[in-house]
Amino acid sequence: MKPARFSYHLPATVDEAVALLAKLAPDDGRIIAGGQSLVPTMAFRMAQPPHLIDINGIAELNRIDVEGDIVRIGAGVRHAAFEAAGAVPGVTGVWLGQVVRHIAHYPIRTRGTFCGSVANADPASEWCCVVAALDGRVVAESASGTRRIAAADYFEGVMATSRRDDELVTAVELPLLPDGTRCGFAEFSRRPGDFAIAMAMTAYRLVDDLIVEARIAIGGAEPFPRRIAEAEAALNGQPPTAAVFAEVAAIAAAAVDPMEDSNNTADYRRSLVRAMTLRALEAAA
Amino acid sequence: MSKPAERWIGASVPRLEDLPLVTGRGRFAGDVDFPHQLHMRIVRSSLAHGRLISVDTAAARAMDGVVAVWTAADIADLPPIEFREGPIEKLAPYRQLVLAAERVRYVGDPVAAVFAEDPYIAEDAAECVVVEIEELEPVLDAAATPVEYRPGLDTESTICRQGYGDVDAIFADAATVVEIDVSIGRHSGVPLETRGAIGRYDAARDVLELHGAAKVPHRNRESLARMLGRSTAGVHLYEGHVGGGFGIRGEIYPEDVLVLVAAMRLGRPVKWLEDRREHMIAANQSRQQRHRIRAAVDGEGRVLAIDDDFFHDQGAYLRTHGSRVVDTTCGILPGPYRLPHYRVNGHVRMTNKTPCATYRSPGRFESNFARERLMDAVAERLGLSRVEVRRRNLIAPREMPFERPLVALGDDVVYDSGRYEALLDKALAHIGWDALERDVVSRRAAGEYFGLGLAIYVEKSGLGPTDGARVNIHTSGEIEVITGGASVGQGFETVIAQVCAEVLGSDYRQVRVIHGRTDRIEYGIGAHATRATVMTANAAAVAANKVRAKALDMAAQLLQADAADLDIADGRVVRKGEGEGASIGLGELAHHLRPTSPTRGDRDPGLTAEGWFNTSHMTYPYGVQIAVAAIDKDTGAVRIEKLLIAYDIGRAINPMLVEGQLVGGFAQGLGGSLLEEFRYDERGQPLSVTFADYLLPTAHDVPNVDVMLTEDAPSGVNPLGIKGAGEGGIAAAGAVIASAIDDALGSAGTITRLPITPQYLKATIDAARAAVRV
Ligand SMILES: Cc1cc2nc3c(=O)[nH]c(=O)nc-3n(C[C@H](O)[C@H](O)[C@H](O)COP(=O)(O)OP(=O)(O)OC[C@H]3O[C@@H](n4cnc5c(N)ncnc54)[C@H](O)[C@@H]3O)c2cc1C
């Protein structure tokens, strides 16, 4: 469990970082952010990048900025930052504050980054599910310019995205939810802190006691997180009752095409999608 | 914290060994370094079963910083790793070579060893060793028909048969026969400190040293000396801090032999530290058994006979323990029940998985699970309560000592003392069993999956035959106890110090306990089988009593008193009953006894003595565990709401440490019951090679464990009356958790296998509901 030999680069600016990436990415040079996913894979030698470009020295990335109804999370921002009240304003901030506690364990959260999770695109990443649920945008910078990739165009498969190897994720932008939005989150894992087997994120508002602007995103069950349009459609226009929630949860479970692996059957994952969707909706009520 | 002399035994005093551990100044294997040392890396088989065609080391040897690369051919003179208890001809062909030759038999089987200047280079070079293997069909199911292991031998290495009475006749006439088929998953002790071994040959003294030893340094010294053709006088083992033993650490593995041979042949110290992935495929695994077990029961629920045929998945080789886990399973399975007739066949079956050996409570975790599942099934069949059916079968106090014509760990099974039903009653009262049963009714009526579980079991401890200790009081007054014991972190130093302090009327913090050093004492059997406290404490008491007598004799001369009128308090010899008056410290007495002392007279020099404790029988503590479990019907997740361990320890030297052992053991048992499993795919590839796949229980997963210690049945086989605690928490964990979950499901007999996963429970609940709807 000693990593293979690599060279280490410590740029001080985004420009330096993308220049290095342009040069080294073709040679499997990689960004290292919090190292909480990359270092274990290097220790197992499943990854043997000959170059590491460490972005921890780039001060300009360590910021959470709010502009209008958009929050912009820089690539240096750690998971743990979201545990502080007010880190992100409004209901969105409260919601992220609940979600973050399901990510790994505290020591890992003090190193791992929001953008690193999004770059890594684990199917069970809570932050990826957030990006999907809120239709966030991934800001990808390279020597040839900056792209803003919408969530729907970003995730492509298990740990596969439309980000090019020479692109640095400098930030993720999330739209802030309007006041009064009811947000819920639920996930299931064998032990607290483990990657979830399935998770659900739900948000909606009530107008005249009926649900509008429903968002239901499922993570962990499929190769990447996504909003479930059928379930959202079934929720919009309905009152927030137990019967409605149960029906919507069943629709979400029917809509997913769950992964199967040596630990979990597709059936089990599907039943967890149903249970988690229901719990997230109940938590939001 | 100065206490009256008699009060150390039975006091929950803090552990003496903690200061270096909690201040980061301990010395684990990884902390041991020698100048000019080399680092070893093992190249392992990537296939579960195959013919080893070639191992090409040329590229690795050519790398900068690589000193040597060995394959089986380089160490062809080394014998396979031997059984600790001596040669067993029938089993010898199943032993493991230090490096595989011709065949590889599990993923992880060592095929080459790289020695390099640093661990990074060693790992780089190991990746360049090209191993060619022709894959063969792996054997993965121990219950399947045996196949060839090597020419002339099949995969059933042996069958352990034990029993007594006339089982066939009883079954032929039985009012009721209850049969179950239950399995325990493959799991093991997974200490947070992985293994480590540092070999060093000191030419100046002609001594070969092994650092990083644990558990059984003296026994291993003998085995290693024999394997390497050296005199034991020229081999020494050194135990440092041990970050978890659990039975798997401290056995002789191929790597231990390799660092020693390499240290001799390469002329430099050699260090090896196992990494986690290696640990998960190379260190001993355990537990995997399938029992087809049946009971013959009379009309009143008395179990007249048990007949058990079980299959033990041994993995690729028989390691240092031989077939001990299976022998113990056979010998201990009847547990606390009278059981007039018994027959067991334990099939030791070789498979293409990591070899198995002992893990904390070997043979008992498994047999308690099988037997208690059977007792629950008997209760269900006869419509009796689970408590009542057990009550009707428990051995009564008047039957003690209770002899069973069985053997466990080479000892005849004789339960020395026990008041089983009394403990059952105390446990039921303590947890409020009757009220809990009412809770079950009401919570089930409300749609919950909620249940109670119960397990009763007999543990064993204090494996002999002997242990020695030398007590030596320095002129400073500090007491040194040199033992052949070993510490795997269980509080060994503290309890031995408590016993000596009590005998010597001294403060336990004045006692320094030496263990795990073959260069300080000639013999020792170490820390395993819950023996260390029972054996070493009794030996230390014998030695301390001799020192006490000598101190009093010397003091009598100096104080001009009769030794019988003297006592020791606070480390000073005083006249009995006198608070004030002349006194003399133990250190001063040591001074008077030094070789050149004019006052010594014709006494032997030194305030020192050696003591031995011999025993022909183990001592048998016993327990009752009760669990309260709830299942989340939407996810299958289990929550243990309450857990009680009622345990009779005979006499607790340090109740806090006993509780710690029981709770810690239970936490591990919960792991094996709900979370931990070494799984393999259909090609024998291990699937649980990281802590993301092999799930250890964390603080979140372990319930509050309520411990009720009793001292109702002190041991009759040792003077201190003590019994062991090390394995009492884990021994019945699988049994009690299964019983509670089974009850929560509301369909008795559903839980037949450990670990119990949420996925399985969810599917079971869904299937039952669907059946109701149909
Ligand atoms: C025990 C354990 C449990 C965990 N449990 C969870 C969990 O429950 N949920 C969860 O979501 N995560 C979990 N994680 C993963 C953790 O959240 C990681 O921090 C996260 O996945 C990656 O973020 P990082 O900053 O550590 O990235 P790194 O490990 O540094 O990098 C990960 C990958 O992303 C790339 N990368 C990182 N940042 C950028 C960037 N700005 N631009 C381009 N590429 C980049 C790297 O090149 C690398 O390929 C767990 C980790 C551990 C060790």
Short mmCIF file of C-alpha atoms in Angstrom, two decimals, chain A residues 3-280:
data_model
loop_
_atom_site.label_atom_id
_atom_site.label_comp_id
_atom_site.label_asym_id
_atom_site.label_seq_id
_atom_site.Cartn_x
_atom_site.Cartn_y
_atom_site.Cartn_z
CA PRO A 3 1.75 4.49 -4.02
CA ALA A 4 3.79 4.22 -7.18
CA ARG A 5 6.25 7.01 -7.86
CA PHE A 6 4.78 10.38 -8.87
CA SER A 7 5.90 13.99 -9.26
CA TYR A 8 4.17 16.62 -7.23
CA HIS A 9 3.17 20.08 -8.47
CA LEU A 10 1.85 22.87 -6.31
CA PRO A 11 0.42 25.72 -8.42
CA ALA A 12 -0.55 28.98 -6.68
CA THR A 13 -3.17 30.14 -9.18
CA VAL A 14 -5.90 28.66 -11.34
CA ASP A 15 -4.00 29.76 -14.43
CA GLU A 16 -0.92 27.86 -13.34
CA ALA A 17 -3.05 24.85 -12.50
CA VAL A 18 -4.79 24.68 -15.87
CA ALA A 19 -1.48 25.23 -17.65
CA LEU A 20 -0.01 22.27 -15.78
CA LEU A 21 -3.09 20.24 -16.49
CA ALA A 22 -2.88 21.03 -20.20
CA LYS A 23 0.66 19.71 -20.20
CA LEU A 24 0.27 16.73 -17.85
CA ALA A 25 -3.29 15.47 -18.34
CA PRO A 26 -2.38 13.57 -21.54
CA ASP A 27 0.17 11.73 -19.38
CA ASP A 28 -2.51 10.87 -16.78
CA GLY A 29 -1.55 13.81 -14.56
CA ARG A 30 -4.31 14.39 -12.04
CA ILE A 31 -5.68 17.02 -9.73
CA ILE A 32 -5.51 16.26 -6.05
CA ALA A 33 -7.94 18.15 -3.85
CA GLY A 34 -8.89 16.60 -0.51
CA GLY A 35 -7.28 13.31 -1.48
CA GLN A 36 -10.01 11.33 0.28
CA SER A 37 -10.87 9.32 -2.82
CA LEU A 38 -7.67 9.60 -4.81
CA VAL A 39 -5.15 8.68 -2.12
CA PRO A 40 -6.78 5.34 -1.22
CA THR A 41 -6.88 4.33 -4.89
CA MET A 42 -3.22 5.28 -5.22
CA ALA A 43 -2.37 3.30 -2.12
CA PHE A 44 -3.96 0.26 -3.74
CA ARG A 45 -2.13 1.21 -6.95
CA MET A 46 -5.44 1.08 -8.77
CA ALA A 47 -4.47 4.60 -9.82
CA GLN A 48 -0.83 5.33 -10.62
CA PRO A 49 -0.83 8.93 -11.84
CA PRO A 50 2.74 9.97 -12.64
CA HIS A 51 1.91 13.60 -11.77
CA LEU A 52 -0.23 15.14 -9.07
CA ILE A 53 -1.32 18.74 -9.32
CA ASP A 54 -2.26 19.88 -5.86
CA ILE A 55 -4.86 22.67 -5.83
CA ASN A 56 -4.74 23.17 -2.07
CA GLY A 57 -2.35 26.10 -2.50
CA ILE A 58 -4.78 28.13 -4.62
CA ALA A 59 -6.31 30.62 -2.19
CA GLU A 60 -8.88 31.96 -4.66
CA LEU A 61 -10.65 28.58 -4.68
CA ASN A 62 -11.44 28.49 -0.98
CA ARG A 63 -14.62 30.52 -1.24
CA ILE A 64 -18.36 30.23 -1.15
CA ASP A 65 -19.88 33.23 -2.96
CA VAL A 66 -23.51 34.19 -3.36
CA GLU A 67 -24.60 36.22 -6.36
CA GLY A 68 -28.32 36.79 -6.58
CA ASP A 69 -29.96 33.40 -6.30
CA ILE A 70 -26.84 31.45 -7.19
CA VAL A 71 -24.30 30.08 -4.72
CA ARG A 72 -20.87 29.38 -6.10
CA ILE A 73 -18.78 26.79 -4.25
CA GLY A 74 -15.06 27.01 -4.98
CA ALA A 75 -12.91 23.94 -5.50
CA GLY A 76 -11.08 24.44 -2.20
CA VAL A 77 -14.21 24.30 -0.05
CA ARG A 78 -14.27 21.27 2.25
CA HIS A 79 -17.34 19.19 3.09
CA ALA A 80 -17.14 20.34 6.69
CA ALA A 81 -17.68 23.97 5.68
CA PHE A 82 -21.36 23.16 5.13
CA GLU A 83 -21.79 22.08 8.73
CA ALA A 84 -21.55 25.69 9.89
CA ALA A 85 -24.90 27.45 10.07
CA GLY A 86 -25.20 30.17 7.42
CA ALA A 87 -22.39 28.88 5.22
CA VAL A 88 -24.98 28.90 2.44
CA PRO A 89 -28.00 31.14 2.96
CA GLY A 90 -31.64 30.21 3.35
CA VAL A 91 -33.37 26.88 3.13
CA THR A 92 -30.72 25.56 0.78
CA GLY A 93 -28.08 26.12 3.44
CA VAL A 94 -30.11 24.32 6.07
CA TRP A 95 -30.65 21.44 3.68
CA LEU A 96 -26.97 21.12 2.77
CA GLY A 97 -26.21 21.24 6.48
CA GLN A 98 -28.35 18.15 6.95
CA VAL A 99 -26.99 16.34 3.92
CA VAL A 100 -23.33 16.88 4.77
CA ARG A 101 -23.56 14.82 7.93
CA HIS A 102 -24.15 11.73 5.83
CA ILE A 103 -20.86 12.14 3.99
CA ALA A 104 -18.22 9.84 5.45
CA HIS A 105 -16.92 10.78 8.91
CA TYR A 106 -15.83 14.09 10.33
CA PRO A 107 -12.06 13.73 9.75
CA ILE A 108 -12.75 12.91 6.10
CA ARG A 109 -15.12 15.85 5.84
CA THR A 110 -12.43 18.23 7.02
CA ARG A 111 -10.29 17.29 4.00
CA GLY A 112 -12.60 16.18 1.21
CA THR A 113 -14.01 18.89 -1.08
CA PHE A 114 -17.41 19.54 -2.60
CA CYS A 115 -15.94 19.93 -6.07
CA GLY A 116 -13.72 16.88 -5.61
CA SER A 117 -16.83 14.80 -5.00
CA VAL A 118 -18.46 16.25 -8.09
CA ALA A 119 -15.33 15.61 -10.16
CA ASN A 120 -15.07 12.07 -8.81
CA ALA A 121 -18.77 11.41 -9.55
CA ASP A 122 -19.29 8.40 -7.34
CA PRO A 123 -22.87 7.17 -7.87
CA ALA A 124 -23.47 7.49 -4.13
CA SER A 125 -21.99 10.94 -3.68
CA GLU A 126 -24.41 13.11 -1.74
CA TRP A 127 -23.07 16.27 -3.38
CA CYS A 128 -23.61 14.84 -6.84
CA CYS A 129 -27.19 14.15 -5.85
CA VAL A 130 -27.49 17.75 -4.68
CA VAL A 131 -26.15 18.99 -8.00
CA ALA A 132 -28.69 16.84 -9.82
CA ALA A 133 -31.57 17.79 -7.56
CA LEU A 134 -30.91 21.54 -7.90
CA ASP A 135 -29.86 21.52 -11.55
CA GLY A 136 -26.47 22.90 -10.60
CA ARG A 137 -23.73 23.77 -13.03
CA VAL A 138 -20.16 22.57 -13.02
CA VAL A 139 -17.62 25.27 -13.88
CA ALA A 140 -14.82 23.58 -15.83
CA GLU A 141 -11.75 25.61 -16.74
CA SER A 142 -8.96 24.66 -19.07
CA ALA A 143 -6.21 26.42 -20.97
CA SER A 144 -8.72 26.80 -23.81
CA GLY A 145 -11.46 28.46 -21.76
CA THR A 146 -14.29 28.00 -19.30
CA ARG A 147 -17.40 25.85 -19.69
CA ARG A 148 -20.47 25.80 -17.48
CA ILE A 149 -21.87 22.29 -17.71
CA ALA A 150 -25.47 21.73 -16.62
CA ALA A 151 -26.06 18.76 -14.31
CA ALA A 152 -28.14 17.01 -16.94
CA ASP A 153 -25.20 17.13 -19.36
CA TYR A 154 -22.50 16.45 -16.79
CA PHE A 155 -23.08 12.98 -15.35
CA GLU A 156 -22.52 10.15 -17.80
CA GLY A 157 -21.96 6.97 -15.83
CA VAL A 158 -20.29 5.42 -12.82
CA MET A 159 -17.51 7.90 -12.06
CA ALA A 160 -17.78 9.14 -15.64
CA THR A 161 -18.64 12.71 -16.58
CA SER A 162 -18.41 15.05 -19.56
CA ARG A 163 -15.50 16.89 -17.92
CA ARG A 164 -12.38 16.57 -20.05
CA ASP A 165 -9.15 15.42 -18.40
CA ASP A 166 -7.54 18.81 -19.01
CA GLU A 167 -10.36 20.65 -17.23
CA LEU A 168 -10.20 21.80 -13.65
CA VAL A 169 -13.48 22.09 -11.81
CA THR A 170 -13.00 25.51 -10.28
CA ALA A 171 -16.48 25.74 -8.81
CA VAL A 172 -19.96 24.35 -8.76
CA GLU A 173 -22.90 26.73 -8.99
CA LEU A 174 -26.18 25.89 -7.33
CA PRO A 175 -29.42 27.83 -7.64
CA LEU A 176 -30.76 28.76 -4.22
CA LEU A 177 -34.26 27.53 -3.48
CA PRO A 178 -36.94 30.12 -2.71
CA ASP A 179 -37.91 30.70 0.89
CA GLY A 180 -40.59 28.36 2.06
CA THR A 181 -39.27 25.42 0.05
CA ARG A 182 -39.58 22.22 2.03
CA CYS A 183 -36.50 20.07 1.68
CA GLY A 184 -35.97 16.49 2.68
CA PHE A 185 -33.17 13.99 2.53
CA ALA A 186 -32.87 10.33 3.42
CA GLU A 187 -30.32 7.66 2.67
CA PHE A 188 -29.58 4.11 3.65
CA SER A 189 -26.17 2.61 4.25
CA ARG A 190 -25.09 -0.45 6.21
CA ARG A 191 -23.28 1.74 8.73
CA PRO A 192 -23.46 5.48 9.32
CA GLY A 193 -20.73 7.12 7.25
CA ASP A 194 -20.60 4.48 4.54
CA PHE A 195 -21.47 5.26 0.95
CA ALA A 196 -25.23 4.96 0.65
CA ILE A 197 -26.93 2.09 -1.16
CA ALA A 198 -29.71 4.50 -2.08
CA MET A 199 -30.61 8.08 -1.27
CA ALA A 200 -33.43 10.47 -2.04
CA MET A 201 -33.57 14.25 -2.06
CA THR A 202 -36.86 16.01 -2.29
CA ALA A 203 -37.96 19.63 -2.36
CA TYR A 204 -41.23 21.36 -3.05
CA ARG A 205 -43.27 24.42 -2.18
CA LEU A 206 -46.88 24.67 -1.19
CA VAL A 207 -49.21 27.11 -2.91
CA ASP A 208 -52.76 27.00 -1.63
CA ASP A 209 -51.86 23.77 0.19
CA LEU A 210 -50.88 22.10 -3.03
CA ILE A 211 -47.40 21.05 -4.08
CA VAL A 212 -45.51 23.01 -6.73
CA GLU A 213 -41.94 22.99 -8.02
CA ALA A 214 -41.37 19.41 -6.93
CA ARG A 215 -37.85 18.08 -7.12
CA ILE A 216 -37.06 14.45 -6.47
CA ALA A 217 -33.54 13.22 -7.09
CA ILE A 218 -32.30 9.70 -6.48
CA GLY A 219 -28.66 8.84 -5.86
CA GLY A 220 -26.77 5.65 -5.20
CA ALA A 221 -29.19 3.43 -7.05
CA GLU A 222 -28.25 4.13 -10.64
CA PRO A 223 -24.85 4.85 -12.18
CA PHE A 224 -25.38 8.55 -11.50
CA PRO A 225 -27.92 10.65 -9.65
CA ARG A 226 -30.82 12.20 -11.51
CA ARG A 227 -34.19 13.82 -11.06
CA ILE A 228 -37.10 11.48 -11.53
CA ALA A 229 -39.56 13.34 -13.74
CA GLU A 230 -42.40 10.81 -13.35
CA ALA A 231 -42.31 11.12 -9.58
CA GLU A 232 -42.11 14.90 -9.66
CA ALA A 233 -45.08 15.08 -12.03
CA ALA A 234 -47.07 12.87 -9.70
CA LEU A 235 -46.25 15.10 -6.77
CA ASN A 236 -47.01 18.48 -8.35
CA GLY A 237 -50.54 19.67 -7.78
CA GLN A 238 -51.17 17.24 -4.92
CA PRO A 239 -51.63 17.91 -1.21
CA PRO A 240 -48.75 16.72 1.02
CA THR A 241 -50.51 13.69 2.42
CA ALA A 242 -49.21 10.30 3.44
CA ALA A 243 -51.13 8.65 0.63
CA VAL A 244 -49.64 10.95 -1.99
CA PHE A 245 -46.14 10.44 -0.63
CA ALA A 246 -46.54 6.68 -0.68
CA GLU A 247 -47.73 6.72 -4.26
CA VAL A 248 -44.94 9.02 -5.38
CA ALA A 249 -42.37 6.85 -3.63
CA ALA A 250 -43.69 3.83 -5.51
CA ILE A 251 -43.48 5.72 -8.78
CA ALA A 252 -39.86 6.72 -8.09
CA ALA A 253 -38.99 3.12 -7.26
CA ALA A 254 -40.58 1.91 -10.48
CA ALA A 255 -38.80 4.55 -12.53
CA VAL A 256 -35.24 3.72 -11.54
CA ASP A 257 -33.09 1.06 -13.14
CA PRO A 258 -31.01 0.02 -10.14
CA MET A 259 -27.46 -1.24 -10.30
CA GLU A 260 -26.72 -4.72 -9.08
CA ASP A 261 -23.47 -5.71 -7.41
CA SER A 262 -22.11 -8.43 -5.19
CA ASN A 263 -23.55 -6.72 -2.12
CA ASN A 264 -26.95 -5.56 -3.27
CA THR A 265 -29.52 -6.89 -5.68
CA ALA A 266 -31.45 -4.56 -7.95
CA ASP A 267 -34.64 -5.48 -6.10
CA TYR A 268 -33.22 -4.47 -2.79
CA ARG A 269 -31.96 -1.17 -4.16
CA ARG A 270 -35.35 -0.51 -5.68
CA SER A 271 -37.11 -1.13 -2.40
CA LEU A 272 -34.68 1.24 -0.71
CA VAL A 273 -35.43 3.93 -3.30
CA ARG A 274 -39.04 3.66 -2.35
CA ALA A 275 -38.34 3.78 1.38
CA MET A 276 -35.91 6.68 1.10
CA THR A 277 -38.15 8.71 -1.18
CA LEU A 278 -40.97 8.29 1.27
CA ARG A 279 -38.77 9.29 4.20
CA ALA A 280 -37.37 12.30 2.40
#
